mmCIF file of C-alpha atoms and ligand atoms in Angstrom:
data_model
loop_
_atom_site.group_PDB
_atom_site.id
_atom_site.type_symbol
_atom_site.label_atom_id
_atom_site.label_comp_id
_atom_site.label_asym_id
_atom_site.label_seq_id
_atom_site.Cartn_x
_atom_site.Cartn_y
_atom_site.Cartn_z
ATOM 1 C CA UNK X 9 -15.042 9.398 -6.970
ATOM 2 C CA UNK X 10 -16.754 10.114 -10.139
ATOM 3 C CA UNK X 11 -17.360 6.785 -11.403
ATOM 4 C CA UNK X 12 -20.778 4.744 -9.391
ATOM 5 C CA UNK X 13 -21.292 2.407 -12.218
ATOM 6 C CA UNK X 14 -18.301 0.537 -12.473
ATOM 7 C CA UNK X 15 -17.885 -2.946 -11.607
ATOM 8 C CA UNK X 16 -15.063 -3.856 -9.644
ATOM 9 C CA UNK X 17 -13.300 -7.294 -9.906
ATOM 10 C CA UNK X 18 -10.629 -9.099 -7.994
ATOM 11 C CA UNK X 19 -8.757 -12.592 -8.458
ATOM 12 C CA UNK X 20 -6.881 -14.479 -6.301
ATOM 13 C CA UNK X 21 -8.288 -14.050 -2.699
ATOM 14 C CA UNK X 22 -5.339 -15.831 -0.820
ATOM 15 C CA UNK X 23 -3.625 -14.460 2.231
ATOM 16 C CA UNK X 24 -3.355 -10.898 1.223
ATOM 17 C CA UNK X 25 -6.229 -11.149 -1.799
ATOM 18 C CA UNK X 26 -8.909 -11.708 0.147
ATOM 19 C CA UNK X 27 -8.125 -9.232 3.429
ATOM 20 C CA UNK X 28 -7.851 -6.518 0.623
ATOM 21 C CA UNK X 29 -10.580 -7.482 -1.226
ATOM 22 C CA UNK X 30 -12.603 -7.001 1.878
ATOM 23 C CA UNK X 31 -11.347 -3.602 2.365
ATOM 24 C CA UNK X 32 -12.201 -2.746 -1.346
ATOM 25 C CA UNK X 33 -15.954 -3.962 -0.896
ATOM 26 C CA UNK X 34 -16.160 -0.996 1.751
ATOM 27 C CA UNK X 35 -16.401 1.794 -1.199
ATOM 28 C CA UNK X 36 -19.652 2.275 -2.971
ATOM 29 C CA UNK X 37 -18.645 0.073 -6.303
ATOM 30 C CA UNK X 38 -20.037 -3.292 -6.442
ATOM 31 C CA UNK X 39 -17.529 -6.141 -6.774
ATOM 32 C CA UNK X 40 -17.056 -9.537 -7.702
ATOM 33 C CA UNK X 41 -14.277 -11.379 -7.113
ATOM 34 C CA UNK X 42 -12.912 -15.275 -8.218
ATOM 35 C CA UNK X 43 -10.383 -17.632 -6.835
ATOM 36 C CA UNK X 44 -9.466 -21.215 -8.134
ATOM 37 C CA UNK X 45 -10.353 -22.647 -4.231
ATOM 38 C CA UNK X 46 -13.475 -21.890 -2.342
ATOM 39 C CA UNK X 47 -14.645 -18.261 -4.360
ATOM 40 C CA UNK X 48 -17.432 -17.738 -1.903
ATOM 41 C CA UNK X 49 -15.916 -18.536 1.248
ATOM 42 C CA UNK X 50 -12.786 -15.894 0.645
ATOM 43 C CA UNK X 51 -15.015 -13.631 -0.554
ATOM 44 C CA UNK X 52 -16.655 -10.484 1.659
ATOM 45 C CA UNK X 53 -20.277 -10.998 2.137
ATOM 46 C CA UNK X 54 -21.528 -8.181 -0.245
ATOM 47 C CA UNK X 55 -19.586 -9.374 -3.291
ATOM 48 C CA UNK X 56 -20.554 -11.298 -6.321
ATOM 49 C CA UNK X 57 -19.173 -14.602 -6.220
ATOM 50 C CA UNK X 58 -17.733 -15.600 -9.715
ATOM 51 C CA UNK X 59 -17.280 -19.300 -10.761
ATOM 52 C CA UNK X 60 -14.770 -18.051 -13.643
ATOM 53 C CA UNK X 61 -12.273 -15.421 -14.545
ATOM 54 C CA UNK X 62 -14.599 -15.216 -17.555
ATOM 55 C CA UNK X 63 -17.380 -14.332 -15.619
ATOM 56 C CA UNK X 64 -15.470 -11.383 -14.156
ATOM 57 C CA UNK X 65 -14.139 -10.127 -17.182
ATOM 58 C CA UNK X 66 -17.497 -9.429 -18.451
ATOM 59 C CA UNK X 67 -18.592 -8.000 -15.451
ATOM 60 C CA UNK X 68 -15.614 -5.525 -13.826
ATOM 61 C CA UNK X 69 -14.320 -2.796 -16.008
ATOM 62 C CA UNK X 70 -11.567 -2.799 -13.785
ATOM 63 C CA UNK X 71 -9.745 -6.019 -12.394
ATOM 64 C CA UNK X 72 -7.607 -6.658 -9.170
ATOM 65 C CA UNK X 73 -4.851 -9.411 -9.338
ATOM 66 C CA UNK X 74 -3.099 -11.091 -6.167
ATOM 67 C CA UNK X 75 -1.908 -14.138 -7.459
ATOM 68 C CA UNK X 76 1.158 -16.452 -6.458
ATOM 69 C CA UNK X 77 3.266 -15.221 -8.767
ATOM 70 C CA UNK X 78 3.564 -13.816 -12.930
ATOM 71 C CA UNK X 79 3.458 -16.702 -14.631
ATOM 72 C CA UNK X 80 0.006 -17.105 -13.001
ATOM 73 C CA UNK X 81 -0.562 -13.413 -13.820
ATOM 74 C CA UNK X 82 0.086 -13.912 -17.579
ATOM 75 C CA UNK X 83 -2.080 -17.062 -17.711
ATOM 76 C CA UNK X 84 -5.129 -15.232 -16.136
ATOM 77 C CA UNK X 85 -4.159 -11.934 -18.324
ATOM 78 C CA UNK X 86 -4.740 -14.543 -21.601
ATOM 79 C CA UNK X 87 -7.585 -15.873 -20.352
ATOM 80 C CA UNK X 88 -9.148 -12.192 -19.852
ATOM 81 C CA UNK X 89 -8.121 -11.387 -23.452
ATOM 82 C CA UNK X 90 -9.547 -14.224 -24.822
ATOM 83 C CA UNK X 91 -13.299 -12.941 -23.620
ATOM 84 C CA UNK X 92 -14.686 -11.584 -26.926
ATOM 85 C CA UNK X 93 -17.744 -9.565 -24.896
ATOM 86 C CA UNK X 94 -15.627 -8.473 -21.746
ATOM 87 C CA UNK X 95 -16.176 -4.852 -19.896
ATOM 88 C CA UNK X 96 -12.552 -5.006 -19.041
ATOM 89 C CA UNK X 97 -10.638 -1.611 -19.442
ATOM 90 C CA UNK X 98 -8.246 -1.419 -16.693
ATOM 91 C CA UNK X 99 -5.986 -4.288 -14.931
ATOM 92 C CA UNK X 100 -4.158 -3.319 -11.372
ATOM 93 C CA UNK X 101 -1.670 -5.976 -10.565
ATOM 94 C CA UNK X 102 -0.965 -6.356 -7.018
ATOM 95 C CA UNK X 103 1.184 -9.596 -7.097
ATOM 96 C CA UNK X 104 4.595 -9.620 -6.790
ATOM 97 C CA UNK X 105 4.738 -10.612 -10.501
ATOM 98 C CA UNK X 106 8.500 -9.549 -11.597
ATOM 99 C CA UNK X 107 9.659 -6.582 -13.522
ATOM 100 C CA UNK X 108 9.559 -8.775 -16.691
ATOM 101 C CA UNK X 109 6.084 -10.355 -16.297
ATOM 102 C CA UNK X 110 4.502 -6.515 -15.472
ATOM 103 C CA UNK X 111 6.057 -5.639 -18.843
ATOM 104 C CA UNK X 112 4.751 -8.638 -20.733
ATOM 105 C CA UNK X 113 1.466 -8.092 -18.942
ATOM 106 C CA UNK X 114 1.544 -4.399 -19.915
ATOM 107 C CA UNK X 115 2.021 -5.068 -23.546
ATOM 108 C CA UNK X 116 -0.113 -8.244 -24.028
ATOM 109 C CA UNK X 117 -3.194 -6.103 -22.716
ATOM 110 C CA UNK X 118 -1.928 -2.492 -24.245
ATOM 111 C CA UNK X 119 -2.583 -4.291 -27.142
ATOM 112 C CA UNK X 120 -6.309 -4.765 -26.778
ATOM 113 C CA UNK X 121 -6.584 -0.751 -25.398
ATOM 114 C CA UNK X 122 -6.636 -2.018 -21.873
ATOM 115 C CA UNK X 123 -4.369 -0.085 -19.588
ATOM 116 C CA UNK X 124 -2.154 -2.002 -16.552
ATOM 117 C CA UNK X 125 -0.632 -0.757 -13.412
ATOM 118 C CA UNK X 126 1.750 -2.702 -11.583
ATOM 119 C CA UNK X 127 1.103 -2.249 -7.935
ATOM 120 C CA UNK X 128 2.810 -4.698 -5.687
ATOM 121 C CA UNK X 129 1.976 -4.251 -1.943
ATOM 122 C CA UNK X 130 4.078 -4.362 1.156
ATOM 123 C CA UNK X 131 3.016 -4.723 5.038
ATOM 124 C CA UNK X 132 2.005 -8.448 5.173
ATOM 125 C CA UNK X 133 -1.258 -9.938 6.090
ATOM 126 C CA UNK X 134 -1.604 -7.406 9.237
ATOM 127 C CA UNK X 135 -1.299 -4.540 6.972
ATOM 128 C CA UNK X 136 -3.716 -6.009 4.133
ATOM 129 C CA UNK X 137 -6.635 -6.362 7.046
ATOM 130 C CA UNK X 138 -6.024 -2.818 8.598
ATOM 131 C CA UNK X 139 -5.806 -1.315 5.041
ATOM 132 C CA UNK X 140 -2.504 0.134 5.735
ATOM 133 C CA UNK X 141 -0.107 -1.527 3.065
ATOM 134 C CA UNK X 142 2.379 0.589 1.033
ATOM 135 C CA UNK X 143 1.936 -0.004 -2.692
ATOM 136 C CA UNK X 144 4.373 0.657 -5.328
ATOM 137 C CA UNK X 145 2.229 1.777 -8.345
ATOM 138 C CA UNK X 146 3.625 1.803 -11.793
ATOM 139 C CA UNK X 147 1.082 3.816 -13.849
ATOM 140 C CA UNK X 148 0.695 6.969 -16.041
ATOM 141 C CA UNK X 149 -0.104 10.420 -13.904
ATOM 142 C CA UNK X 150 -3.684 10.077 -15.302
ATOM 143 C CA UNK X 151 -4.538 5.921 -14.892
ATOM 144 C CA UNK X 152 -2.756 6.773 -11.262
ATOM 145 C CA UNK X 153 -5.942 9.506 -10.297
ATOM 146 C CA UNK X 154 -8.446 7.481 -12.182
ATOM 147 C CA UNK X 155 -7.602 4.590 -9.692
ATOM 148 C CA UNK X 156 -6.029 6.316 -6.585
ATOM 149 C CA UNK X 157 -9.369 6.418 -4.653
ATOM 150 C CA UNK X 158 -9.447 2.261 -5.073
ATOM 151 C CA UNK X 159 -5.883 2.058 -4.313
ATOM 152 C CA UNK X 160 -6.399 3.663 -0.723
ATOM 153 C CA UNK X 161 -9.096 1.954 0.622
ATOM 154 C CA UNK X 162 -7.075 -1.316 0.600
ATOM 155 C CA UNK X 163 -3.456 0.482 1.072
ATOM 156 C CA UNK X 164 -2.846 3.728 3.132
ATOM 157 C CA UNK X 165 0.366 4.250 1.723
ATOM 158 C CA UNK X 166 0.013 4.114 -2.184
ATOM 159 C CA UNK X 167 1.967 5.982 -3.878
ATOM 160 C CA UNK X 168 2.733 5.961 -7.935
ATOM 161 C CA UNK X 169 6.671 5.462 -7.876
ATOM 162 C CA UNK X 170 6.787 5.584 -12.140
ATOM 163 C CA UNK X 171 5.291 5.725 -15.239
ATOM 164 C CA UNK X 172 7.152 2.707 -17.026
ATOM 165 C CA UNK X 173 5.289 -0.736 -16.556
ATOM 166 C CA UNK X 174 7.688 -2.911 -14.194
ATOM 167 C CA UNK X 175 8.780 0.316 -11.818
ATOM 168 C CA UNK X 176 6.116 -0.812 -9.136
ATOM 169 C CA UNK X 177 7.466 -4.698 -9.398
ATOM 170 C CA UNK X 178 11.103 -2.887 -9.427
ATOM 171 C CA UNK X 179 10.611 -1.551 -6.153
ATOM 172 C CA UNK X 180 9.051 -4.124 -4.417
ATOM 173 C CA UNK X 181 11.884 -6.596 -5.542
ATOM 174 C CA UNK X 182 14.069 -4.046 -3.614
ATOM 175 C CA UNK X 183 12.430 -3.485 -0.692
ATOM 176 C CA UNK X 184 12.053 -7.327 -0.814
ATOM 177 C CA UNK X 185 15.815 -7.567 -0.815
ATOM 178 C CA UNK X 186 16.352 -5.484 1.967
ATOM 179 C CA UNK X 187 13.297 -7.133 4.145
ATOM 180 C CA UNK X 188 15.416 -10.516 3.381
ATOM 181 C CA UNK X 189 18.421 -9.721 4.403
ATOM 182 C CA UNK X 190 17.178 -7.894 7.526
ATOM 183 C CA UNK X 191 16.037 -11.385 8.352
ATOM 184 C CA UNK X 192 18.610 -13.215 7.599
ATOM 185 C CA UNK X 193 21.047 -10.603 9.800
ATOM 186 C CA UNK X 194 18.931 -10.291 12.531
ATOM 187 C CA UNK X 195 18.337 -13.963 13.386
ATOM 188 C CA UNK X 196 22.171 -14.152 12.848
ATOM 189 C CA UNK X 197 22.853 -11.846 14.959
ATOM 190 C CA UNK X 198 20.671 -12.844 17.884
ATOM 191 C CA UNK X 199 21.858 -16.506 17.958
ATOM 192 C CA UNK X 200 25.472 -15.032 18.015
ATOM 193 C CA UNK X 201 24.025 -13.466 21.355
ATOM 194 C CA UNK X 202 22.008 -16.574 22.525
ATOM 195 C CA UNK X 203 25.802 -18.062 22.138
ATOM 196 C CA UNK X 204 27.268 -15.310 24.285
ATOM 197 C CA UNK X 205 25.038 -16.443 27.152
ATOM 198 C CA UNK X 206 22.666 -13.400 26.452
ATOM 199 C CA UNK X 207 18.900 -13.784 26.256
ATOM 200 C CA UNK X 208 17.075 -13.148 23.352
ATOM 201 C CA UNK X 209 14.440 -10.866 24.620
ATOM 202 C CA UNK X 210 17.176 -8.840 26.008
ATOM 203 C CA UNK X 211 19.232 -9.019 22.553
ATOM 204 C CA UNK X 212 16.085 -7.488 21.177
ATOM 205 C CA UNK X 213 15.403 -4.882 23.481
ATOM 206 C CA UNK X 214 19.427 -3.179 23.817
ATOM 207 C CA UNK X 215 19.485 -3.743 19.501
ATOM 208 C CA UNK X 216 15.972 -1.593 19.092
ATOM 209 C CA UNK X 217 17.315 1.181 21.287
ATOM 210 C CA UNK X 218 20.587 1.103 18.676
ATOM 211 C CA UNK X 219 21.470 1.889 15.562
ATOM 212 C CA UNK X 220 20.757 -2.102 14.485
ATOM 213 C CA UNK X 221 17.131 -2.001 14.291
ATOM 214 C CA UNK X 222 14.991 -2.678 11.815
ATOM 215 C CA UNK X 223 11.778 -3.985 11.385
ATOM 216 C CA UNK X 224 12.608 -7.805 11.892
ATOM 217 C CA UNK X 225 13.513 -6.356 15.362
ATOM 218 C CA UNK X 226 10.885 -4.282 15.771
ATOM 219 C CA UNK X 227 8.127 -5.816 14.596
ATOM 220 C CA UNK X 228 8.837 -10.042 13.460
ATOM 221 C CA UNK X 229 11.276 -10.837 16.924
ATOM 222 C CA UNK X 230 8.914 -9.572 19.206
ATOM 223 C CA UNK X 231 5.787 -10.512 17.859
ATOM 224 C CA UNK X 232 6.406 -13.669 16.282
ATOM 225 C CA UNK X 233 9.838 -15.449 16.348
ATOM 226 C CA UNK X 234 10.514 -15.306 20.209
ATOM 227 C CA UNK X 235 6.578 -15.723 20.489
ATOM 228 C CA UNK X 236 7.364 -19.220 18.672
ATOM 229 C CA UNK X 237 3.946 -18.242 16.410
ATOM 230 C CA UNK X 238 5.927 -17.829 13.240
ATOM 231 C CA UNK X 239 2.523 -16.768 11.653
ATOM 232 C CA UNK X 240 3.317 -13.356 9.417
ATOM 233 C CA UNK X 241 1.190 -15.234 7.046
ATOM 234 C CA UNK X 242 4.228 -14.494 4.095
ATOM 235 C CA UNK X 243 5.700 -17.993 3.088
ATOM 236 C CA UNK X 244 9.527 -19.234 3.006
ATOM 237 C CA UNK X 245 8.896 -19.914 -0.822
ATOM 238 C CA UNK X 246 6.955 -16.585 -1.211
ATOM 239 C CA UNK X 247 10.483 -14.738 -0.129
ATOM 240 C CA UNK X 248 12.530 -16.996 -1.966
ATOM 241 C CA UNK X 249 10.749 -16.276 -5.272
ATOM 242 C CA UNK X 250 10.964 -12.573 -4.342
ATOM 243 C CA UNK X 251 14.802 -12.691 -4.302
ATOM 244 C CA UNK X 252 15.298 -14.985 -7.366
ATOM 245 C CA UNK X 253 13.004 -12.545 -9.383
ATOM 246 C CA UNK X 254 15.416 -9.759 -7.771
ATOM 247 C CA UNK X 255 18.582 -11.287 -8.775
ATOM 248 C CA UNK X 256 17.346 -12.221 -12.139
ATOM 249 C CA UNK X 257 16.503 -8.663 -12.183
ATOM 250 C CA UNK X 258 19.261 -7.152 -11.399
ATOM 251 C CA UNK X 259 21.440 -9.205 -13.882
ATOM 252 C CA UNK X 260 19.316 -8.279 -16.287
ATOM 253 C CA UNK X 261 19.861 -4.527 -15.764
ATOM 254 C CA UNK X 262 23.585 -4.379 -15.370
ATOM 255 C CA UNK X 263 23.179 -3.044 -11.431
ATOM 256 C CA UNK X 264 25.084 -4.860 -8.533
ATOM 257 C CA UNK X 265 23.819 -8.379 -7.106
ATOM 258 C CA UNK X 266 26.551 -9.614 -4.928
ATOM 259 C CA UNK X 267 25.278 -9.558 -1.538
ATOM 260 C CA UNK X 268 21.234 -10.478 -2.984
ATOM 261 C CA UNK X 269 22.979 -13.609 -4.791
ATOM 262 C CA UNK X 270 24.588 -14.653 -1.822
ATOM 263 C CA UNK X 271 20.907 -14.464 0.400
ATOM 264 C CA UNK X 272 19.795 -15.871 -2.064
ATOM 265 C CA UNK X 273 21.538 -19.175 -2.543
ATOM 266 C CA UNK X 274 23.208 -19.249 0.872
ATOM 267 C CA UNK X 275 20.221 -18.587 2.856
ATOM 268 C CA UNK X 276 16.598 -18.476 1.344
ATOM 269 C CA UNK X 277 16.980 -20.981 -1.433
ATOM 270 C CA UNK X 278 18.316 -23.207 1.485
ATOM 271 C CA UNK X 279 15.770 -23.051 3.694
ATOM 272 C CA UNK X 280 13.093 -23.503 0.943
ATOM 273 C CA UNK X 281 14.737 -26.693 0.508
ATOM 274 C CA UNK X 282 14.641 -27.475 4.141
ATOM 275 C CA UNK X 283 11.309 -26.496 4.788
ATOM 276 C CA UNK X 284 9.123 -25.983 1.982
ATOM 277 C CA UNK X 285 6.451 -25.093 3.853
ATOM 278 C CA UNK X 286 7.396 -22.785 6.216
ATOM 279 C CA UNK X 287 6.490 -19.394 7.135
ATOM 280 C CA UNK X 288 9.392 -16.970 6.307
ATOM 281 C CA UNK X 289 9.980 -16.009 9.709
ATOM 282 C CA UNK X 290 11.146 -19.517 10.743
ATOM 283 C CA UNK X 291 14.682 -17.917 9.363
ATOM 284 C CA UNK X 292 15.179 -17.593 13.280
ATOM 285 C CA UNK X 293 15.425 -21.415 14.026
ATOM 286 C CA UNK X 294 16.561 -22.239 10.685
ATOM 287 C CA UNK X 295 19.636 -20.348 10.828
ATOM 288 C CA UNK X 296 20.145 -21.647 14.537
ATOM 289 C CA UNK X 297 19.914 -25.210 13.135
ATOM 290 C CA UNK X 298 21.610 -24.921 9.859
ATOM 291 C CA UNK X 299 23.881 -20.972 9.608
ATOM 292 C CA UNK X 300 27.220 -22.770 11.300
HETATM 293 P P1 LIG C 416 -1.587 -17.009 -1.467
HETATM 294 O O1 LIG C 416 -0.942 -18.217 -2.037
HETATM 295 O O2 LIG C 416 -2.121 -17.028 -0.082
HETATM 296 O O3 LIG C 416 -2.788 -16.530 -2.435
HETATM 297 C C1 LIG C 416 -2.825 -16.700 -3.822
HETATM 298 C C2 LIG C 416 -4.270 -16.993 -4.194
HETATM 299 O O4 LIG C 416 -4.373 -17.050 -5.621
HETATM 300 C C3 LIG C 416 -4.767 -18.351 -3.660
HETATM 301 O O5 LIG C 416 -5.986 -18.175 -2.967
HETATM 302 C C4 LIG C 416 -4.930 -19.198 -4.914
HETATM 303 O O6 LIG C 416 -5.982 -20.157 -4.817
HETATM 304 C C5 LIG C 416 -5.257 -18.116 -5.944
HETATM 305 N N1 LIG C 416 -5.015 -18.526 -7.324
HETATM 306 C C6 LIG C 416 -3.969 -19.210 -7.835
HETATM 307 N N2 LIG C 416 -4.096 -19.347 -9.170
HETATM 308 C C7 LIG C 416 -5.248 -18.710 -9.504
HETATM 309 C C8 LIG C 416 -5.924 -18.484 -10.727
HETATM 310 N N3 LIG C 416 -5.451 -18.935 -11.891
HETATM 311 N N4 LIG C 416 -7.097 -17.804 -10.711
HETATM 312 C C9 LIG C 416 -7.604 -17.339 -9.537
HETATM 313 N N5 LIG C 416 -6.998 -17.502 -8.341
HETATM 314 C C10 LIG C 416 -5.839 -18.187 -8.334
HETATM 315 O O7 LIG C 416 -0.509 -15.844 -1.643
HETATM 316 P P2 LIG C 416 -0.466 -14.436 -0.867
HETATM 317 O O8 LIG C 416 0.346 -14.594 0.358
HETATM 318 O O9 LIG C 416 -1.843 -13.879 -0.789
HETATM 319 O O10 LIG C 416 0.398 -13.594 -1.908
HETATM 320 C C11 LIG C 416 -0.147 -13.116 -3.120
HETATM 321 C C12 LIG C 416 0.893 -12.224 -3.776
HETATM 322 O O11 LIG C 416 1.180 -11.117 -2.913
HETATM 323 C C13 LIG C 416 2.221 -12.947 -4.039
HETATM 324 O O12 LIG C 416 2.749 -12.521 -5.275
HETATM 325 C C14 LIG C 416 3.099 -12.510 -2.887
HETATM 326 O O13 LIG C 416 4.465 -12.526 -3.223
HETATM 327 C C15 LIG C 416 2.581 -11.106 -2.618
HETATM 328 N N6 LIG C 416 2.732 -10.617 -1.234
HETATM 329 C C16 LIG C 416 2.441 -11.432 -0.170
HETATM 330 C C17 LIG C 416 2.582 -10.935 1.131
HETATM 331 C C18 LIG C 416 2.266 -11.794 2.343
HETATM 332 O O14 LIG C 416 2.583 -11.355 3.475
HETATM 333 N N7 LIG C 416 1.652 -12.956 2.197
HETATM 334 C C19 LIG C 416 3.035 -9.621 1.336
HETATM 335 C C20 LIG C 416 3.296 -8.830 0.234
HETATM 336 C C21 LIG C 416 3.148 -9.333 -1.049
#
């Protein structure tokens, strides 16, 4: 990469900020990174520890996001605007912001000749520490190969899906969808078994050698619903945002939304009431208690 000098800045070092953010300090770039709660804790070891998203935005010429969600995104975007002196030319947004937000995002800081990429990631905590996330990058062919080399040493499997600001966010509200409802089926699915007299482990085993799988029972079943660990490290309210965003989405661009709406309110929505707190794949019990 043809670019030693630059600064690199991240925000938000939360579940999946601060695993990538360790993978980024790996390259040869120095970086600095900021979070609202304990900065220099969440940080890796050889970054600069910021007190202030002002402080970055003088430092980094190009800025990392992984924040809860876009309103947060457009608040942090202002407050990176409203530094007079910054070195700020590039913003990559990995949160899973909302098609709408990206575009705001995109044309607040367009505005001030700083290019954005939406880049929302997918692969959960365990994929954010081994570097292997996918990541749905919205970007121009050019901004894509200026930050491609950054991009892979936190995701394996980034690829640049558009060049219209929202097409990342787009695409991770859809995968989002499907992810959802896998969950939601699955855990269906296997307490209609459980009800059978069947045992769960076995439910899980016959289902991945059929044309049922997916990756709730591939991966979540096995490794942390009949574990009883339910710790994927993605949140109940982190999904349910997710879907509303989709929804909202999809209304908004005249394409289909009957089965999302009905996840949606019927199922995610419900269980964020229930249990606020809860790590999304808790769906398992929840729908045991509550789906009748
Ligand atoms: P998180 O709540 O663990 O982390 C968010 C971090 O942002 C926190 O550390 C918080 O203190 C910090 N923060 C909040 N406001 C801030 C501000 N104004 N300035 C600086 N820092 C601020 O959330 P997460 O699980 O890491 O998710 C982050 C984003 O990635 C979300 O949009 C989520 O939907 C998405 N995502 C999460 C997962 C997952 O498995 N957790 C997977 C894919 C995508």
């Amino acid at each position: 990469m043809n670019m030693p000098e630059k600064t690199i800045g991240f925000i938000g070092l939360g579940n999946m900020g601060a695993p990538m953010a360790s993978n980024l300090s790996k390259n040869s770039h120095p970086l600095i990174c900021y979070d609202t709660i304990d900065t220099k804790k969440k940080s890796p070891s050889n970054a600069i520890v910021a007190d202030s998203i002002e402080q970055v935005a003088k430092s980094a010429s190009i800025v990392f996001l992984c924040l809860p969600n876009g309103s947060v995104v457009l608040d942090v975007v202002d407050r990176i605007l409203s530094v007079h002196d910054r070195c700020v030319e590039i913003v990559v947004d990995n949160t899973t912001a909302g098609v709408s937000e990206a575009k705001e995002a995109w044309e607040r800081l367009n505005k001030e000749n700083i290019k954005y990429a939406d880049a929302p990631v997918s692969g959960g905590v365990s994929g954010a520490k081994a570097g292997t996330l996918a990541m749905m990058v919205a970007a121009s062919q050019e901004l894509y190969t200026e930050i491609e080399p950054l991009l892979f040493s936190m995701a394996k499997n980034a690829r640049n899906v558009g060049d219209q600001p929202g097409q990342g966010m787009a695409m991770k509200l859809l995968n989002n969808f499907l992810s959802g409802m896998a969950m939601a089926a699955s855990s269906e699915a296997v307490a209609f078994g459980v009800a059978q007299g069947l045992k769960p482990e076995k439910v899980i085993e016959m289902v991945n050698l059929s044309t049922g799988r997916n990756t709730t029972t591939e991966d979540k079943f096995p490794k942390r619903i009949l574990t009883e660990t339910f710790d994927s490290g993605f949140a109940t309210n982190l999904m349910a945002k997710d879907l509303k965003l989709y929804v909202k989405s999809a209304k908004d661009s005249h394409a289909p939304s009957f089965l999302s709406e009905i996840l949606l309110n019927g199922v995610w929505s419900k269980m964020l009431d229930k249990w606020p707190d809860s790590d999304f794949t808790k769906i398992y019990p929840f729908i045991k208690k509550y789906g009748k």
